[in-house]
Amino acid sequence: MCVAQVMPSPVLLWLRQDLRLRDQPALIAAAEQGPVIPVYVLDDETPGEWRMGGAQRWWLHGSLSRLSEALEARGSRLILRRGPAVSVLQNLLAETGASRVHAIRHYEPWWRDAEAKLGEALCLHEGNHLRRPDSVTTGCGGAYRVFSAFWRALEQSLPPAGPLPMPATIASPDAWPVSDTLEDWALLPHAPDWATGFDWQAGEDAADIAARAFTDKVSQYENARNLPAEQGTSRLSPHLHFGEISPATLWHMIGPAPEALKFHKELAWRDFTSGLVAAMPDYAERAGRPAMDTLPWRTGASAQADLRAWQRGMTGYPIVDAGMRQLWTTGWMHNRVRMLTASFLVKHLLIDWREGERWFWDTLVDADYGNNAVNWQWVAGTGIDANMFSRIMAPLSQSEKFDADDYIRRWVPELAGIADPAIHDPDAHGVRPSAYPAKIIGHREARERALAANRRR
Ligand SMILES: Cc1cc2nc3c(=O)[nH]c(=O)nc-3n(C[C@H](O)[C@H](O)[C@H](O)COP(=O)(O)OP(=O)(O)OC[C@H]3O[C@@H](n4cnc5c(N)ncnc54)[C@H](O)[C@@H]3O)c2cc1C
């Protein structure tokens, strides 16, 4: 089905969350078949409710600009089109006389549907995971429910194959189809520009620089990754989400040293979540354990007010507020704090995890269908894994345990003058400044309310 044509008619390279030229198997395969027409389709219809959020769109603008420059440096171009991807691609095939479409396989349910609709015209390649995630299955052929078992199975086929080189030139078609301009898409915010604090460089070269810088830190990763005040993690998640660096490239850059094991496992989490949503496409919308969908979540005006306080970082819990403000200001939040803020919304405020998932979807530059859904369900205790709703994180003691004082000072300036340990719980130490809100609910009261709600299911 994917064999070369005798006549070198052009082929389409359909780019989505694989915005790179290195280790890009769809590009290599396309280039072997004829002149290549690289295409990005801005499709706000096919994903339905899961159209890209605001922070992702901000990233996309930078990533497409860099990709377009890189293609032009190799004598090629990036064609931009807007609309439902399947019909846009079918029209482009007819318009350009292209023989087929090459693309890297994706696991979001709407992309899988689109891939199926394109049928034989589409030639899919692997490349965004360490191994094809839906091929890592239990003895019965099902998806693994817990990461540890998934990892044991995946480990057998590691390391991944070495990355493919970037082509020096890419043959162009005789005539280029017309393209939208990136500016027409208005991906960047204006009036207000809420992205002034987004201190990121998008694109493949920036991903490469960030990954190389991280190689020096890998040996400290296992401990440093839990400390929000430190830059102990790679911050590669948006680059990985948009496919600006492939996991195989990153794996080989990091190397096989035993101290890299923890990082390799985190990379494997991406594969795990993609495998899960491939098996359970509505995992972002329905509890993995259906009984959890009968939990009496709070609704109505007071729940809405609490949701807004959480979104704005005004809950009176310094670590939670610091995380939510970091998210709003930079489009990213430290993993440990993602867990705490998510747990706080679901257990302390008893608000449906899907509200938080949606907020993250709109505000994270790395918002990813599988990673977001699986992590939210894990924290909420609604997922198919063994984590229970009744396991309730204590944000104040976690804040102290993970030395979050400087992190709080940075993101909650009202508390900057408070010393450690009072900064973790200014109310309890009687030092809460009047500009900072009182706790939205006490920890014990919240815990009892959550456990009672869980018993009422
Ligand atoms: C409630 C909640 C929601 C989340 N939503 C997302 C999301 O939408 N997109 C996203 O990429 N990650 C999400 N995560 C996972 C994790 O928080 C981020 O991947 C991580 O913080 C990114 O920072 P980093 O690149 O410095 O990570 P590092 O610690 O340097 O890890 C390297 C890479 O491994 C992957 N990874 C690490 N941890 C996880 C994990 N738990 N699950 C899946 N992949 C992981 C990421 O691609 C990450 O870039 C979420 C976590 C929680 C608790």
Coordinates of C-alpha atoms and ligand atoms in Angstrom, one line a residue:
M1 CA 0.0 0.0 0.0
C2 CA 2.9 2.4 0.7
V3 CA 5.2 1.4 -2.2
A4 CA 6.8 4.1 -4.4
Q5 CA 5.0 5.3 -7.5
V6 CA 6.8 5.1 -10.9
M7 CA 5.8 8.7 -11.7
P8 CA 7.1 11.2 -9.1
S9 CA 3.7 12.8 -8.5
P10 CA 3.9 14.9 -5.3
V11 CA 3.0 13.5 -1.9
L12 CA 1.4 15.3 1.0
L13 CA 3.2 15.3 4.4
W14 CA 0.4 15.9 7.0
L15 CA 1.9 17.5 10.1
R16 CA 0.0 17.6 13.4
Q17 CA 1.8 17.1 16.8
D18 CA 5.1 16.2 15.0
L19 CA 6.3 19.6 14.1
R20 CA 9.9 18.7 13.4
L21 CA 12.3 17.6 10.6
R22 CA 14.7 15.4 12.6
D23 CA 13.6 11.8 13.3
Q24 CA 10.5 12.5 11.2
P25 CA 9.7 9.1 9.5
A26 CA 6.7 10.4 7.6
L27 CA 8.9 13.1 6.0
I28 CA 11.6 10.5 5.1
A29 CA 9.0 8.2 3.6
A30 CA 7.3 11.0 1.7
A31 CA 10.6 12.3 0.3
E32 CA 11.4 8.8 -1.0
Q33 CA 8.2 8.8 -3.1
G34 CA 8.4 12.2 -4.8
P35 CA 8.2 16.0 -4.3
V36 CA 6.8 16.7 -0.8
I37 CA 4.1 19.2 0.1
P38 CA 4.2 19.7 3.8
V39 CA 0.7 20.7 5.2
Y40 CA -0.6 21.8 8.5
V41 CA -4.4 22.0 8.9
L42 CA -5.8 24.1 11.6
D43 CA -8.9 22.0 12.4
D44 CA -11.2 23.3 15.1
E45 CA -14.1 21.1 14.0
T46 CA -12.9 17.5 14.0
P47 CA -11.8 17.6 17.7
G48 CA -15.2 19.0 18.8
E49 CA -15.0 20.0 22.4
W50 CA -11.3 19.2 22.4
R51 CA -10.3 21.9 19.9
M52 CA -6.9 23.4 20.9
G53 CA -7.0 25.7 24.0
G54 CA -5.6 29.2 24.2
A55 CA -2.2 28.4 25.5
Q56 CA -1.6 25.6 23.0
R57 CA -2.6 28.0 20.2
W58 CA 0.0 30.4 21.5
W59 CA 2.6 27.7 21.3
L60 CA 1.4 26.5 17.9
H61 CA 2.0 30.0 16.4
G62 CA 5.7 29.9 17.4
S63 CA 6.2 26.3 16.4
L64 CA 4.7 26.7 12.9
S65 CA 6.8 29.9 12.3
R66 CA 10.0 27.9 13.2
L67 CA 9.0 24.9 11.1
S68 CA 8.2 27.1 8.1
E69 CA 11.6 28.7 8.3
A70 CA 13.3 25.3 8.6
L71 CA 11.5 24.0 5.6
E72 CA 12.3 27.1 3.5
A73 CA 16.0 26.7 4.5
R74 CA 15.7 23.3 2.7
G75 CA 14.0 24.6 -0.4
S76 CA 10.6 23.6 0.7
R77 CA 7.5 25.3 2.2
L78 CA 4.8 24.8 4.8
I79 CA 1.3 25.0 3.4
L80 CA -1.3 26.2 5.9
R81 CA -5.0 25.3 5.5
R82 CA -8.0 25.6 7.8
G83 CA -11.0 23.4 8.1
P84 CA -12.0 19.8 8.8
A85 CA -8.7 17.9 8.1
V86 CA -10.2 15.0 6.1
S87 CA -11.9 17.2 3.5
V88 CA -9.0 19.7 3.4
L89 CA -6.6 16.9 2.7
Q90 CA -8.9 15.2 0.1
N91 CA -9.3 18.6 -1.6
L92 CA -5.5 19.1 -1.6
L93 CA -4.9 15.6 -3.0
A94 CA -7.3 16.5 -5.9
E95 CA -5.9 20.0 -6.4
T96 CA -2.2 19.0 -6.4
G97 CA -2.5 15.5 -8.1
A98 CA -0.7 14.1 -5.0
S99 CA -0.6 10.4 -4.8
R100 CA -1.0 10.0 -1.1
V101 CA -0.7 11.5 2.4
H102 CA 2.1 10.5 4.8
A103 CA 1.7 11.2 8.5
I104 CA 2.8 10.0 11.9
R105 CA 0.1 8.1 13.8
H106 CA -1.8 9.9 16.5
Y107 CA -3.9 8.5 19.4
E108 CA -6.4 11.2 20.1
P109 CA -9.9 9.7 19.2
W110 CA -10.7 12.5 16.7
W111 CA -7.4 11.9 14.9
R112 CA -7.9 8.2 14.8
D113 CA -11.4 8.8 13.2
A114 CA -9.8 11.1 10.7
E115 CA -7.1 8.7 9.9
A116 CA -9.7 5.9 9.3
K117 CA -11.7 8.2 7.0
L118 CA -8.7 9.0 4.8
G119 CA -8.4 5.2 4.1
E120 CA -5.9 4.0 1.6
A121 CA -4.7 7.5 0.7
L122 CA -3.0 7.7 4.1
C123 CA 0.2 6.1 4.9
L124 CA 0.9 6.1 8.7
H125 CA 4.3 5.9 10.4
E126 CA 5.3 5.6 14.1
G127 CA 7.5 8.2 15.6
N128 CA 5.9 10.0 18.5
H129 CA 6.4 7.3 21.1
L130 CA 9.0 5.0 22.4
R131 CA 7.1 2.1 20.9
R132 CA 3.6 2.0 19.3
P133 CA 1.6 2.4 22.5
D134 CA -1.4 0.2 21.5
S135 CA 1.0 -2.6 20.8
V136 CA 2.1 -2.8 24.5
T137 CA -0.7 -5.0 25.8
T138 CA -1.5 -7.6 28.4
G139 CA -1.4 -11.3 27.7
C140 CA -5.1 -11.0 26.8
G141 CA -4.5 -8.1 24.3
G142 CA -5.9 -5.4 26.5
A143 CA -4.4 -2.1 27.6
Y144 CA -2.5 -2.1 30.9
R145 CA -4.4 -0.5 33.8
V146 CA -1.4 0.5 35.8
F147 CA 1.9 2.1 34.7
S148 CA 4.2 -0.3 36.6
A149 CA 3.0 -3.3 34.6
F150 CA 3.0 -1.3 31.3
W151 CA 6.6 -0.3 32.0
R152 CA 7.7 -3.9 32.6
A153 CA 6.3 -4.8 29.2
L154 CA 7.6 -1.8 27.4
E155 CA 11.1 -2.1 28.9
Q156 CA 11.6 -5.4 26.9
S157 CA 11.7 -3.4 23.6
L158 CA 13.9 -0.5 24.8
P159 CA 16.0 1.3 23.8
P160 CA 14.0 2.7 20.9
A161 CA 15.7 2.7 17.4
G162 CA 18.2 5.5 16.9
P163 CA 16.7 8.7 15.4
L164 CA 16.5 9.3 11.7
P165 CA 18.6 12.2 10.2
M166 CA 17.1 15.4 9.0
P167 CA 17.0 15.5 5.2
A168 CA 19.5 18.1 3.7
T169 CA 17.0 19.0 0.9
I170 CA 13.4 18.3 0.2
A171 CA 12.2 18.1 -3.4
S172 CA 9.5 20.7 -4.2
P173 CA 6.5 20.1 -6.5
D174 CA 6.3 21.9 -9.9
A175 CA 3.6 24.2 -8.4
W176 CA 2.8 25.0 -4.8
P177 CA -0.8 25.1 -3.7
V178 CA -2.0 28.4 -2.1
S179 CA -1.5 28.7 1.6
D180 CA -3.2 30.8 4.4
T181 CA -0.9 33.1 6.3
L182 CA -0.2 32.3 9.9
E183 CA -1.3 35.8 10.9
D184 CA -4.7 35.2 9.4
W185 CA -5.2 32.5 12.0
A186 CA -4.8 34.9 14.9
L187 CA -3.4 32.3 17.2
L188 CA -1.8 34.8 19.5
P189 CA -3.9 36.6 22.1
H190 CA -4.6 40.2 22.0
A191 CA -6.8 42.6 24.1
P192 CA -5.9 41.3 26.6
D193 CA -2.6 39.7 25.8
W194 CA -2.5 37.2 28.7
A195 CA 0.7 35.6 27.4
T196 CA 3.2 38.3 28.3
G197 CA 4.7 35.9 31.0
F198 CA 5.1 33.0 28.6
D199 CA 8.9 32.6 28.8
W200 CA 9.2 29.9 26.2
Q201 CA 10.8 29.4 22.8
A202 CA 8.8 27.1 20.6
G203 CA 10.3 25.0 17.8
E204 CA 12.6 22.2 17.0
D205 CA 15.9 24.1 17.6
A206 CA 14.7 25.4 21.0
A207 CA 13.6 21.8 21.9
D208 CA 17.1 20.6 21.0
I209 CA 18.8 23.3 23.1
A210 CA 16.5 22.6 26.1
A211 CA 17.1 18.8 25.8
R212 CA 20.9 19.3 25.7
A213 CA 20.8 21.6 28.7
F214 CA 18.8 19.0 30.6
T215 CA 21.4 16.2 30.0
D216 CA 23.6 17.8 32.7
K217 CA 20.8 17.6 35.2
V218 CA 19.6 14.0 34.7
S219 CA 21.7 12.6 37.5
Q220 CA 19.9 14.8 40.0
Y221 CA 16.5 14.4 38.4
E222 CA 15.1 11.7 40.8
N223 CA 15.3 14.0 43.8
A224 CA 15.1 17.4 42.2
R225 CA 12.0 16.6 40.2
N226 CA 9.8 16.9 43.3
L227 CA 11.0 20.4 44.3
P228 CA 8.8 23.1 42.7
A229 CA 11.3 25.8 43.7
E230 CA 14.0 24.2 41.6
Q231 CA 14.4 23.7 37.9
G232 CA 14.8 20.0 38.4
T233 CA 12.7 18.8 35.6
S234 CA 13.3 19.1 31.8
R235 CA 10.4 21.5 31.0
L236 CA 10.3 19.6 27.7
S237 CA 6.5 18.8 27.9
P238 CA 5.3 21.3 25.3
H239 CA 8.1 20.4 22.9
L240 CA 7.2 16.7 23.3
H241 CA 3.5 17.4 23.0
F242 CA 4.0 19.3 19.7
G243 CA 6.5 16.7 18.5
E244 CA 9.3 19.2 18.2
I245 CA 11.6 16.5 19.5
S246 CA 10.9 12.8 19.3
P247 CA 11.1 10.6 22.4
A248 CA 13.6 8.4 20.7
T249 CA 15.9 11.4 20.0
L250 CA 15.6 12.5 23.6
W251 CA 16.2 8.9 24.9
H252 CA 19.4 8.6 23.0
M253 CA 20.5 12.1 24.0
I254 CA 20.0 11.3 27.7
G255 CA 21.8 7.9 27.3
P256 CA 21.4 4.6 29.1
A257 CA 23.0 5.5 32.4
P258 CA 21.3 3.9 35.5
E259 CA 20.6 7.4 37.0
A260 CA 18.6 8.2 33.9
L261 CA 16.1 5.4 34.7
K262 CA 13.6 7.7 36.5
F263 CA 13.5 10.1 33.5
H264 CA 13.1 7.2 31.0
K265 CA 10.1 6.1 33.0
E266 CA 8.5 9.5 32.9
L267 CA 9.0 9.6 29.2
A268 CA 7.3 6.2 29.1
W269 CA 4.2 7.7 30.8
R270 CA 3.4 9.4 27.6
D271 CA 3.2 6.0 25.9
F272 CA 1.1 4.7 28.7
T273 CA -1.5 7.4 28.5
S274 CA -1.7 7.2 24.7
G275 CA -2.2 3.5 25.0
L276 CA -5.0 4.0 27.5
V277 CA -6.9 6.6 25.4
A278 CA -6.5 4.4 22.4
A279 CA -8.3 1.6 24.3
M280 CA -10.7 3.9 26.1
P281 CA -11.2 6.9 23.7
D282 CA -13.7 8.8 26.0
Y283 CA -11.3 8.6 29.0
A284 CA -11.3 12.4 29.2
E285 CA -15.0 12.5 29.6
R286 CA -16.1 9.5 31.6
A287 CA -14.8 8.0 34.8
G288 CA -12.6 4.9 34.2
R289 CA -14.6 3.3 37.1
P290 CA -18.2 4.1 36.1
A291 CA -19.4 4.0 39.8
M292 CA -17.3 7.1 40.4
D293 CA -19.6 9.1 38.1
T294 CA -22.3 8.8 40.7
L295 CA -20.3 10.8 43.2
P296 CA -22.3 13.9 44.3
W297 CA -20.1 16.7 43.1
R298 CA -20.8 20.2 44.3
T299 CA -22.6 22.4 41.7
G300 CA -24.4 25.8 41.9
A301 CA -23.3 29.3 42.7
S302 CA -21.1 28.5 45.7
A303 CA -19.2 25.7 43.8
Q304 CA -18.8 28.1 40.8
A305 CA -17.3 30.8 43.1
D306 CA -14.9 28.2 44.6
L307 CA -14.0 27.1 41.1
R308 CA -13.2 30.7 40.1
A309 CA -11.1 31.1 43.3
W310 CA -9.1 28.0 42.4
Q311 CA -8.6 29.1 38.8
R312 CA -7.3 32.5 40.0
G313 CA -5.1 31.2 42.8
M314 CA -7.2 32.7 45.6
T315 CA -8.0 29.7 47.8
G316 CA -6.0 30.7 50.8
Y317 CA -3.8 27.7 50.4
P318 CA -0.4 29.1 49.4
I319 CA 1.0 26.1 47.5
V320 CA -2.3 25.7 45.5
D321 CA -2.4 29.5 44.7
A322 CA 1.2 29.5 43.7
G323 CA 0.6 26.7 41.3
M324 CA -2.5 28.2 39.8
R325 CA -0.8 31.5 39.3
Q326 CA 2.3 29.9 37.7
L327 CA -0.1 28.1 35.3
W328 CA -1.9 31.3 34.4
T329 CA 1.2 33.4 34.0
T330 CA 3.5 30.9 32.2
G331 CA 1.2 28.3 30.7
W332 CA 2.9 25.5 32.7
M333 CA 3.0 24.1 36.2
H334 CA 5.4 21.9 38.1
N335 CA 4.2 18.3 38.2
R336 CA 4.1 18.0 42.0
V337 CA 2.0 21.1 42.1
R338 CA -0.3 19.9 39.3
M339 CA -1.0 16.9 41.6
L340 CA -1.7 19.1 44.6
T341 CA -3.9 21.7 42.8
A342 CA -5.8 18.9 41.1
S343 CA -6.4 17.0 44.3
F344 CA -7.5 20.2 46.0
L345 CA -10.1 20.9 43.4
V346 CA -11.5 17.4 43.4
K347 CA -11.3 16.5 47.1
H348 CA -11.1 19.8 49.1
L349 CA -13.6 21.6 46.9
L350 CA -15.5 18.5 45.8
I351 CA -15.7 19.8 42.2
D352 CA -15.9 17.4 39.3
W353 CA -12.4 16.6 38.0
R354 CA -13.6 17.4 34.4
E355 CA -13.9 21.1 35.4
G356 CA -10.2 21.1 36.3
E357 CA -9.2 19.0 33.3
R358 CA -10.9 21.6 31.0
W359 CA -9.2 24.5 32.7
F360 CA -5.8 22.8 32.3
W361 CA -6.7 22.1 28.6
D362 CA -7.2 25.8 28.0
T363 CA -4.3 27.1 30.0
L364 CA -1.4 24.6 29.6
V365 CA 1.0 25.0 26.7
D366 CA 1.6 21.2 27.0
A367 CA -2.2 20.3 27.2
D368 CA -2.4 16.8 25.9
Y369 CA -5.5 14.7 25.6
G370 CA -4.0 11.5 27.0
N371 CA -1.6 13.0 29.6
N372 CA -4.2 15.4 30.9
A373 CA -7.1 12.9 31.2
V374 CA -5.1 10.0 32.7
N375 CA -3.4 12.2 35.3
W376 CA -6.6 14.0 36.3
Q377 CA -8.3 10.6 36.7
W378 CA -5.4 9.3 38.6
V379 CA -5.4 12.2 41.1
A380 CA -9.2 12.2 41.4
G381 CA -9.3 8.5 42.1
T382 CA -11.8 7.9 39.4
G383 CA -9.6 6.1 36.9
I384 CA -9.1 2.4 36.1
D385 CA -5.9 2.3 38.1
A386 CA -5.8 1.4 41.8
N387 CA -5.6 5.0 43.2
M388 CA -8.6 5.6 45.5
F389 CA -10.7 8.7 45.9
S390 CA -10.3 8.3 49.7
R391 CA -6.6 9.0 49.4
I392 CA -6.6 12.8 50.1
M393 CA -3.4 14.8 49.7
A394 CA -2.6 17.3 52.5
P395 CA -1.5 20.4 50.6
L396 CA 0.0 22.3 53.6
S397 CA 2.3 19.5 54.8
Q398 CA 3.2 18.6 51.2
S399 CA 4.2 22.2 50.7
E400 CA 6.6 22.0 53.7
K401 CA 7.9 18.6 52.7
F402 CA 8.9 19.7 49.2
D403 CA 10.4 23.0 50.4
A404 CA 8.0 25.1 48.4
D405 CA 8.7 28.4 50.3
D406 CA 10.7 30.1 47.6
Y407 CA 8.2 28.9 45.0
I408 CA 5.3 30.5 47.0
R409 CA 7.3 33.7 47.4
R410 CA 7.8 33.9 43.7
W411 CA 4.2 33.3 42.7
V412 CA 2.2 34.7 45.6
P413 CA 3.9 38.1 46.2
E414 CA 1.5 39.0 49.0
L415 CA 3.3 36.3 51.1
A416 CA 6.9 37.2 50.0
G417 CA 7.8 38.7 53.4
I418 CA 6.8 35.6 55.4
A419 CA 9.5 33.3 56.7
D420 CA 9.6 29.5 56.5
P421 CA 7.6 27.6 57.9
A422 CA 4.8 30.1 58.4
I423 CA 4.6 30.8 54.7
H424 CA 3.1 27.3 54.1
D425 CA 0.1 28.1 56.3
P426 CA 0.0 31.8 57.3
D427 CA -3.5 31.4 58.8
A428 CA -2.3 28.9 61.3
H429 CA 0.7 31.0 62.3
G430 CA -1.4 34.2 62.6
V431 CA 0.6 36.0 60.0
R432 CA -1.8 36.1 57.0
P433 CA -1.6 39.5 55.4
S434 CA -5.0 41.2 54.8
A435 CA -4.4 41.2 51.0
Y436 CA -4.3 37.4 51.0
P437 CA -7.6 35.4 51.3
A438 CA -8.5 33.2 54.3
K439 CA -8.7 29.5 53.6
I440 CA -11.6 28.7 51.4
I441 CA -12.3 25.7 53.6
G442 CA -10.3 24.0 56.5
H443 CA -8.4 20.9 55.6
R444 CA -10.1 18.6 58.2
E445 CA -13.6 19.9 57.2
A446 CA -12.8 19.4 53.5
R447 CA -11.5 15.9 54.1
E448 CA -14.6 14.9 56.0
R449 CA -16.9 16.4 53.4
A450 CA -15.1 14.5 50.6
L451 CA -15.2 11.2 52.5
A452 CA -18.9 11.6 53.3
A453 CA -19.6 12.3 49.6
N454 CA -17.7 9.2 48.6
R455 CA -19.8 7.1 51.0
R456 CA -23.0 8.5 49.5
R457 CA -22.2 7.2 46.0
Ligands
LIG1 C1 -3.5 16.9 36.9 C2 -2.4 16.7 35.9 C3 -2.5 17.1 34.6 C4 -1.5 16.9 33.7 N1 -1.7 17.3 32.4 C5 -0.7 17.1 31.5 C6 -0.8 17.5 30.1 O1 -1.9 18.0 29.7 N2 0.3 17.4 29.3 C7 1.4 16.8 29.7 O2 2.4 16.7 28.9 N3 1.6 16.4 31.0 C8 0.6 16.5 31.9 N4 0.8 16.1 33.2 C9 2.0 15.4 33.5 C10 3.2 16.2 34.1 O3 2.8 17.1 35.1 C11 3.9 17.0 33.0 O4 4.2 16.1 31.9 C12 5.2 17.5 33.5 O5 5.0 18.3 34.6 C13 5.9 18.3 32.4 O6 7.1 18.9 32.9 P1 8.5 18.4 32.4 O7 8.5 18.4 30.9 O8 9.5 19.3 33.1 O9 8.6 17.0 32.9 P2 9.8 15.9 33.2 O10 9.7 15.5 34.6 O11 11.0 16.5 32.7 O12 9.4 14.7 32.4 C14 9.7 14.5 31.0 C15 8.5 14.2 30.1 O13 7.9 13.0 30.5 C16 6.5 13.2 30.3 N5 5.8 13.0 31.6 C17 6.3 13.3 32.8 N6 5.4 13.0 33.8 C18 4.3 12.6 33.1 C19 3.0 12.1 33.6 N7 2.7 12.1 34.9 N8 2.2 11.8 32.7 C20 2.5 11.8 31.3 N9 3.7 12.2 30.9 C21 4.6 12.6 31.8 C22 6.2 14.6 29.8 O14 6.2 14.5 28.4 C23 7.5 15.3 30.2 O15 7.8 16.4 29.4 C24 -0.3 16.3 34.1 C25 -0.1 16.0 35.5 C26 -1.2 16.2 36.4 C27 -1.0 15.7 37.8

